[in-house]
Structures are given as C-alpha cells and as structure tokens.
PDB file of C-alpha atoms and ligand atoms in Angstrom:
ATOM      1  CA  MET O   1      85.818 -53.372  -1.012  1.00  0.00           C
ATOM      2  CA  ARG O   2      87.982 -51.296   2.057  1.00  0.00           C
ATOM      3  CA  LEU O   3      90.590 -49.603   1.322  1.00  0.00           C
ATOM      4  CA  LEU O   4      93.214 -48.413   4.225  1.00  0.00           C
ATOM      5  CA  ILE O   5      94.492 -44.422   2.970  1.00  0.00           C
ATOM      6  CA  LEU O   6      97.660 -43.859   4.621  1.00  0.00           C
ATOM      7  CA  ASN O   7      99.616 -40.703   5.110  1.00  0.00           C
ATOM      8  CA  GLY O   8     102.680 -39.613   6.915  1.00  0.00           C
ATOM      9  CA  PRO O   9     105.061 -37.128   8.838  1.00  0.00           C
ATOM     10  CA  ASN O  10     103.519 -34.087   9.115  1.00  0.00           C
ATOM     11  CA  LEU O  11     101.171 -34.192   6.945  1.00  0.00           C
ATOM     12  CA  ASN O  12      98.584 -33.954   9.943  1.00  0.00           C
ATOM     13  CA  MET O  13     100.004 -29.904   9.676  1.00  0.00           C
ATOM     14  CA  LEU O  14      98.596 -29.319   6.354  1.00  0.00           C
ATOM     15  CA  GLY O  15      97.422 -25.717   6.079  1.00  0.00           C
ATOM     16  CA  ILE O  16      99.918 -24.414   8.640  1.00  0.00           C
ATOM     17  CA  ARG O  17     102.966 -23.206   6.568  1.00  0.00           C
ATOM     18  CA  GLU O  18     103.986 -23.430   2.927  1.00  0.00           C
ATOM     19  CA  PRO O  19     100.582 -22.648   1.572  1.00  0.00           C
ATOM     20  CA  ASP O  20     102.465 -22.049  -1.928  1.00  0.00           C
ATOM     21  CA  ILE O  21     103.391 -26.226  -2.001  1.00  0.00           C
ATOM     22  CA  TYR O  22     100.710 -27.844   0.038  1.00  0.00           C
ATOM     23  CA  GLY O  23      97.982 -25.349  -0.402  1.00  0.00           C
ATOM     24  CA  HIS O  24      95.637 -23.496   2.540  1.00  0.00           C
ATOM     25  CA  GLU O  25      93.191 -26.771   3.571  1.00  0.00           C
ATOM     26  CA  SER O  26      94.710 -28.352   6.715  1.00  0.00           C
ATOM     27  CA  TYR O  27      94.491 -32.305   7.346  1.00  0.00           C
ATOM     28  CA  ALA O  28      90.787 -32.544   8.575  1.00  0.00           C
ATOM     29  CA  ASP O  29      89.715 -31.170   5.038  1.00  0.00           C
ATOM     30  CA  LEU O  30      91.452 -33.734   3.559  1.00  0.00           C
ATOM     31  CA  CYS O  31      90.751 -36.360   5.649  1.00  0.00           C
ATOM     32  CA  ARG O  32      86.949 -34.872   4.402  1.00  0.00           C
ATOM     33  CA  ALA O  33      87.790 -35.115   0.996  1.00  0.00           C
ATOM     34  CA  ILE O  34      89.039 -38.949   1.223  1.00  0.00           C
ATOM     35  CA  GLU O  35      85.809 -39.367   2.711  1.00  0.00           C
ATOM     36  CA  GLY O  36      83.730 -37.833   0.107  1.00  0.00           C
ATOM     37  CA  TYR O  37      86.009 -39.704  -2.721  1.00  0.00           C
ATOM     38  CA  CYS O  38      85.292 -42.962  -1.030  1.00  0.00           C
ATOM     39  CA  ARG O  39      81.528 -42.429  -0.554  1.00  0.00           C
ATOM     40  CA  GLN O  40      81.259 -41.588  -4.355  1.00  0.00           C
ATOM     41  CA  ALA O  41      83.472 -44.693  -5.178  1.00  0.00           C
ATOM     42  CA  GLY O  42      81.571 -47.044  -2.949  1.00  0.00           C
ATOM     43  CA  THR O  43      84.231 -47.926  -0.987  1.00  0.00           C
ATOM     44  CA  ASP O  44      84.182 -48.772   2.810  1.00  0.00           C
ATOM     45  CA  PHE O  45      87.996 -47.242   3.912  1.00  0.00           C
ATOM     46  CA  GLU O  46      89.790 -46.085   6.843  1.00  0.00           C
ATOM     47  CA  ILE O  47      92.126 -43.291   7.107  1.00  0.00           C
ATOM     48  CA  PHE O  48      95.213 -43.395   9.352  1.00  0.00           C
ATOM     49  CA  GLN O  49      97.940 -40.658   9.686  1.00  0.00           C
ATOM     50  CA  SER O  50     101.429 -41.083  11.425  1.00  0.00           C
ATOM     51  CA  ASN O  51     104.161 -39.247  12.186  1.00  0.00           C
ATOM     52  CA  SER O  52     106.291 -42.744  13.228  1.00  0.00           C
ATOM     53  CA  GLU O  53     107.681 -44.594  10.556  1.00  0.00           C
ATOM     54  CA  GLY O  54     107.315 -47.770  12.784  1.00  0.00           C
ATOM     55  CA  ASP O  55     103.684 -47.337  13.396  1.00  0.00           C
ATOM     56  CA  LEU O  56     102.978 -46.728   9.553  1.00  0.00           C
ATOM     57  CA  VAL O  57     105.299 -50.488   9.122  1.00  0.00           C
ATOM     58  CA  THR O  58     102.419 -51.501  11.550  1.00  0.00           C
ATOM     59  CA  LYS O  59      99.515 -50.601  10.234  1.00  0.00           C
ATOM     60  CA  ILE O  60     100.509 -51.885   6.598  1.00  0.00           C
ATOM     61  CA  GLN O  61     101.144 -55.360   8.499  1.00  0.00           C
ATOM     62  CA  GLU O  62      97.746 -55.277   9.883  1.00  0.00           C
ATOM     63  CA  ALA O  63      95.974 -54.487   6.689  1.00  0.00           C
ATOM     64  CA  TYR O  64      96.888 -57.885   5.243  1.00  0.00           C
ATOM     65  CA  GLY O  65      93.716 -59.947   5.296  1.00  0.00           C
ATOM     66  CA  HIS O  66      91.218 -56.971   6.094  1.00  0.00           C
ATOM     67  CA  PHE O  67      91.967 -54.425   3.410  1.00  0.00           C
ATOM     68  CA  ASP O  68      91.673 -54.720  -0.185  1.00  0.00           C
ATOM     69  CA  GLY O  69      94.343 -51.997  -1.511  1.00  0.00           C
ATOM     70  CA  ILE O  70      96.197 -48.986   0.062  1.00  0.00           C
ATOM     71  CA  VAL O  71      96.781 -45.353  -0.623  1.00  0.00           C
ATOM     72  CA  ILE O  72      99.654 -44.058   0.521  1.00  0.00           C
ATOM     73  CA  ASN O  73     101.205 -40.798   0.927  1.00  0.00           C
ATOM     74  CA  PRO O  74     104.684 -41.643   2.778  1.00  0.00           C
ATOM     75  CA  ALA O  75     105.567 -37.869   2.707  1.00  0.00           C
ATOM     76  CA  ALA O  76     109.245 -37.211   3.630  1.00  0.00           C
ATOM     77  CA  TYR O  77     109.583 -41.494   4.233  1.00  0.00           C
ATOM     78  CA  THR O  78     109.124 -41.891   0.732  1.00  0.00           C
ATOM     79  CA  HIS O  79     112.559 -40.729   0.238  1.00  0.00           C
ATOM     80  CA  THR O  80     114.177 -42.499   2.856  1.00  0.00           C
ATOM     81  CA  SER O  81     112.212 -45.912   3.793  1.00  0.00           C
ATOM     82  CA  VAL O  82     113.420 -49.663   2.879  1.00  0.00           C
ATOM     83  CA  ALA O  83     111.004 -50.553   5.861  1.00  0.00           C
ATOM     84  CA  ILE O  84     107.552 -49.133   4.507  1.00  0.00           C
ATOM     85  CA  LEU O  85     108.975 -50.678   1.258  1.00  0.00           C
ATOM     86  CA  ASP O  86     109.175 -53.843   2.557  1.00  0.00           C
ATOM     87  CA  ALA O  87     105.960 -53.423   4.465  1.00  0.00           C
ATOM     88  CA  LEU O  88     104.447 -53.164   1.364  1.00  0.00           C
ATOM     89  CA  LYS O  89     106.039 -56.044  -0.421  1.00  0.00           C
ATOM     90  CA  ALA O  90     105.030 -58.542   2.634  1.00  0.00           C
ATOM     91  CA  VAL O  91     101.593 -57.456   2.252  1.00  0.00           C
ATOM     92  CA  GLY O  92     100.983 -57.632  -1.148  1.00  0.00           C
ATOM     93  CA  LEU O  93      98.233 -55.436  -1.093  1.00  0.00           C
ATOM     94  CA  PRO O  94      97.733 -53.200  -4.497  1.00  0.00           C
ATOM     95  CA  ALA O  95      98.706 -50.085  -3.294  1.00  0.00           C
ATOM     96  CA  VAL O  96      98.603 -46.027  -4.991  1.00  0.00           C
ATOM     97  CA  GLU O  97     101.600 -43.727  -4.068  1.00  0.00           C
ATOM     98  CA  VAL O  98     100.091 -40.273  -3.615  1.00  0.00           C
ATOM     99  CA  HIS O  99     101.936 -36.723  -3.228  1.00  0.00           C
ATOM    100  CA  LEU O 100     100.422 -33.497  -3.144  1.00  0.00           C
ATOM    101  CA  SER O 101     103.379 -31.493  -4.452  1.00  0.00           C
ATOM    102  CA  ASP O 102     105.015 -32.176  -7.787  1.00  0.00           C
ATOM    103  CA  VAL O 103     108.041 -34.050  -6.505  1.00  0.00           C
ATOM    104  CA  GLN O 104     109.745 -34.217  -9.292  1.00  0.00           C
ATOM    105  CA  SER O 105     110.121 -30.527  -9.676  1.00  0.00           C
ATOM    106  CA  ARG O 106     111.384 -29.819  -6.229  1.00  0.00           C
ATOM    107  CA  GLU O 107     114.405 -30.446  -4.564  1.00  0.00           C
ATOM    108  CA  GLU O 108     116.936 -33.293  -5.939  1.00  0.00           C
ATOM    109  CA  PHE O 109     116.510 -35.589  -2.540  1.00  0.00           C
ATOM    110  CA  ARG O 110     112.778 -35.622  -3.360  1.00  0.00           C
ATOM    111  CA  ARG O 111     113.029 -36.931  -6.918  1.00  0.00           C
ATOM    112  CA  PHE O 112     113.490 -40.349  -5.537  1.00  0.00           C
ATOM    113  CA  SER O 113     110.926 -42.778  -3.886  1.00  0.00           C
ATOM    114  CA  TYR O 114     111.375 -45.991  -2.229  1.00  0.00           C
ATOM    115  CA  VAL O 115     107.831 -46.570  -1.991  1.00  0.00           C
ATOM    116  CA  SER O 116     107.460 -45.915  -6.161  1.00  0.00           C
ATOM    117  CA  LEU O 117     109.594 -49.196  -6.283  1.00  0.00           C
ATOM    118  CA  TYR O 118     106.644 -51.057  -5.368  1.00  0.00           C
ATOM    119  CA  ALA O 119     103.553 -48.866  -5.932  1.00  0.00           C
ATOM    120  CA  GLU O 120     101.257 -49.629  -9.159  1.00  0.00           C
ATOM    121  CA  LYS O 121     100.878 -46.195  -9.854  1.00  0.00           C
ATOM    122  CA  THR O 122     101.865 -42.802  -8.755  1.00  0.00           C
ATOM    123  CA  VAL O 123     100.154 -39.399  -8.492  1.00  0.00           C
ATOM    124  CA  THR O 124     101.925 -36.405  -7.964  1.00  0.00           C
ATOM    125  CA  GLY O 125     101.630 -32.605  -8.098  1.00  0.00           C
ATOM    126  CA  LYS O 126      97.396 -32.945  -8.151  1.00  0.00           C
ATOM    127  CA  GLY O 127      97.027 -31.707  -4.580  1.00  0.00           C
ATOM    128  CA  PHE O 128      93.718 -33.654  -2.963  1.00  0.00           C
ATOM    129  CA  ALA O 129      92.385 -34.986  -6.470  1.00  0.00           C
ATOM    130  CA  GLY O 130      95.371 -37.319  -6.267  1.00  0.00           C
ATOM    131  CA  TYR O 131      93.664 -39.372  -3.455  1.00  0.00           C
ATOM    132  CA  GLU O 132      90.994 -39.195  -5.807  1.00  0.00           C
ATOM    133  CA  GLU O 133      92.281 -40.602  -8.662  1.00  0.00           C
ATOM    134  CA  ALA O 134      94.275 -43.183  -6.284  1.00  0.00           C
ATOM    135  CA  ILE O 135      90.920 -44.186  -5.192  1.00  0.00           C
ATOM    136  CA  ARG O 136      88.881 -44.543  -8.144  1.00  0.00           C
ATOM    137  CA  TYR O 137      92.150 -46.324  -9.909  1.00  0.00           C
ATOM    138  CA  LEU O 138      91.725 -48.784  -7.143  1.00  0.00           C
ATOM    139  CA  VAL O 139      88.045 -49.309  -6.785  1.00  0.00           C
ATOM    140  CA  SER O 140      87.112 -49.600 -10.709  1.00  0.00           C
ATOM    141  CA  GLY O 141      90.223 -50.092 -12.611  1.00  0.00           C
ATOM    142  CA  ARG O 142      92.702 -52.733 -10.624  1.00  0.00           C
ATOM    143  CA  LEU O 143      90.172 -53.718  -8.583  1.00  0.00           C
ATOM    144  CA  LYS O 144      86.312 -54.816  -9.079  1.00  0.00           C
TER     145      LYS O 144
HETATM  146  O1  CA2 J   1     103.552 -33.796  -1.365  1.00  0.00           O
HETATM  147  C1  CA2 J   1     103.642 -34.389  -0.704  1.00  0.00           C
HETATM  148  O2  CA2 J   1     102.582 -35.297  -0.504  1.00  0.00           O
HETATM  149  C2  CA2 J   1     105.214 -35.041  -0.182  1.00  0.00           C
HETATM  150  O3  CA2 J   1     104.726 -36.306   0.506  1.00  0.00           O
HETATM  151  C3  CA2 J   1     104.237 -34.046   1.223  1.00  0.00           C
HETATM  152  C4  CA2 J   1     105.884 -34.329   2.587  1.00  0.00           C
HETATM  153  C5  CA2 J   1     107.072 -34.360   1.798  1.00  0.00           C
HETATM  154  O4  CA2 J   1     108.295 -34.609   2.570  1.00  0.00           O
HETATM  155  C6  CA2 J   1     107.216 -35.063   0.131  1.00  0.00           C
HETATM  156  O5  CA2 J   1     108.563 -34.958  -0.103  1.00  0.00           O
HETATM  157  C7  CA2 J   1     106.207 -34.917  -0.400  1.00  0.00           C
HETATM  158  C8  CA2 J   1     105.788 -33.366   3.342  1.00  0.00           C
HETATM  159  C9  CA2 J   1     104.476 -33.774   4.136  1.00  0.00           C
HETATM  160  C10 CA2 J   1     103.927 -32.266   4.645  1.00  0.00           C
HETATM  161  O6  CA2 J   1     104.916 -31.124   5.302  1.00  0.00           O
HETATM  162  C11 CA2 J   1     104.633 -29.958   5.629  1.00  0.00           C
HETATM  163  C12 CA2 J   1     105.545 -28.534   5.748  1.00  0.00           C
HETATM  164  C13 CA2 J   1     104.922 -27.659   6.333  1.00  0.00           C
HETATM  165  C14 CA2 J   1     103.550 -27.423   6.324  1.00  0.00           C
HETATM  166  C15 CA2 J   1     102.673 -28.599   6.462  1.00  0.00           C
HETATM  167  C16 CA2 J   1     103.138 -29.223   6.076  1.00  0.00           C
END
C-alpha cells in the first residue's frame, strides 16, 4: 500500500507563528511524525507540500494509478477550492481530510470545507496525531 500525504499553503511555516493554534513544532517535525506513523502502519508513502493550488491539483491527478489513498490537509484551500474537490473526485481514491486545529471552533469562514464533500473522514483539532488517525484509518480500516 502507498499513501500520498498532501499539505497545503503555509503549513511549511509551522512553529514560526501562532503556536497557540498550531503548536511549537516545525514542518520538518510534522514530516518526521508522519514518516513514523506510516512506518508503524506498514505503508509506503510520499509527503508533498505546496503553497500553490494548481500544484496540489496536479499532484492529486498524478496519484491516479500510483497511490491507494490520500491524506490531505488542504490548509486555507479547504475553504475555497472547488478545484481540489474536483481533482479528488476525478481520481476517486479514498481520502481523509486532516486539520491540526479545531476549525469548527475558530472563525466562521473556517467552518465550511469543500474537501469534506468528498473525504470519507475528517479529523480536526488533534494536532499531529490527526495524521496518525487518518493513516491508520486508510491502512487498517478502509483499505486492507
Ligand atoms: O488547522 C489546520 O490544519 C488548517 O488547515 C491550517 C491552515 C488554516 O488555513 C486552516 O483553516 C486550518 C493554516 C496553515 C498554517 O498556517 C500558519 C499560520 C501561521 C503560522 C504558521 C502556519
């Protein structure tokens, strides 16, 4: 099994500001944690981060035939991107949406997610552990 882990805009800035919301750990720390979760779950993986909506769409398209599932934190594109939603629908791979923060308890504009219209599961407000839950779901729950 092979999972694609996608991270959207500004997640590469983790740990630099707003530690009260996103914690003190860096994006490199997040990647190390994801690597550990995937190893523990026994799955191959690739992590991709981009600040560009088009690059994320292209990466989702390229996942077709090469990956068995997608874990995606679309970051701000969560709330705006029909293009990412359409790309997920186009490839038809099982997908889990992850948010580090509890988006439901923040600003009104963070409450709606286009990606949630496709994702089988959404994990919010659990920090890095949300990625572990998503990976475990795809490896041992949804897929086998
Ligand atoms: O909670 C999440 O994981 C989010 O997807 C993070 C996004 C935000 O736009 C979503 O509404 C929820 C933001 C990504 C990181 O933003 C930073 C802001 C300041 C400092 C470092 C990162």
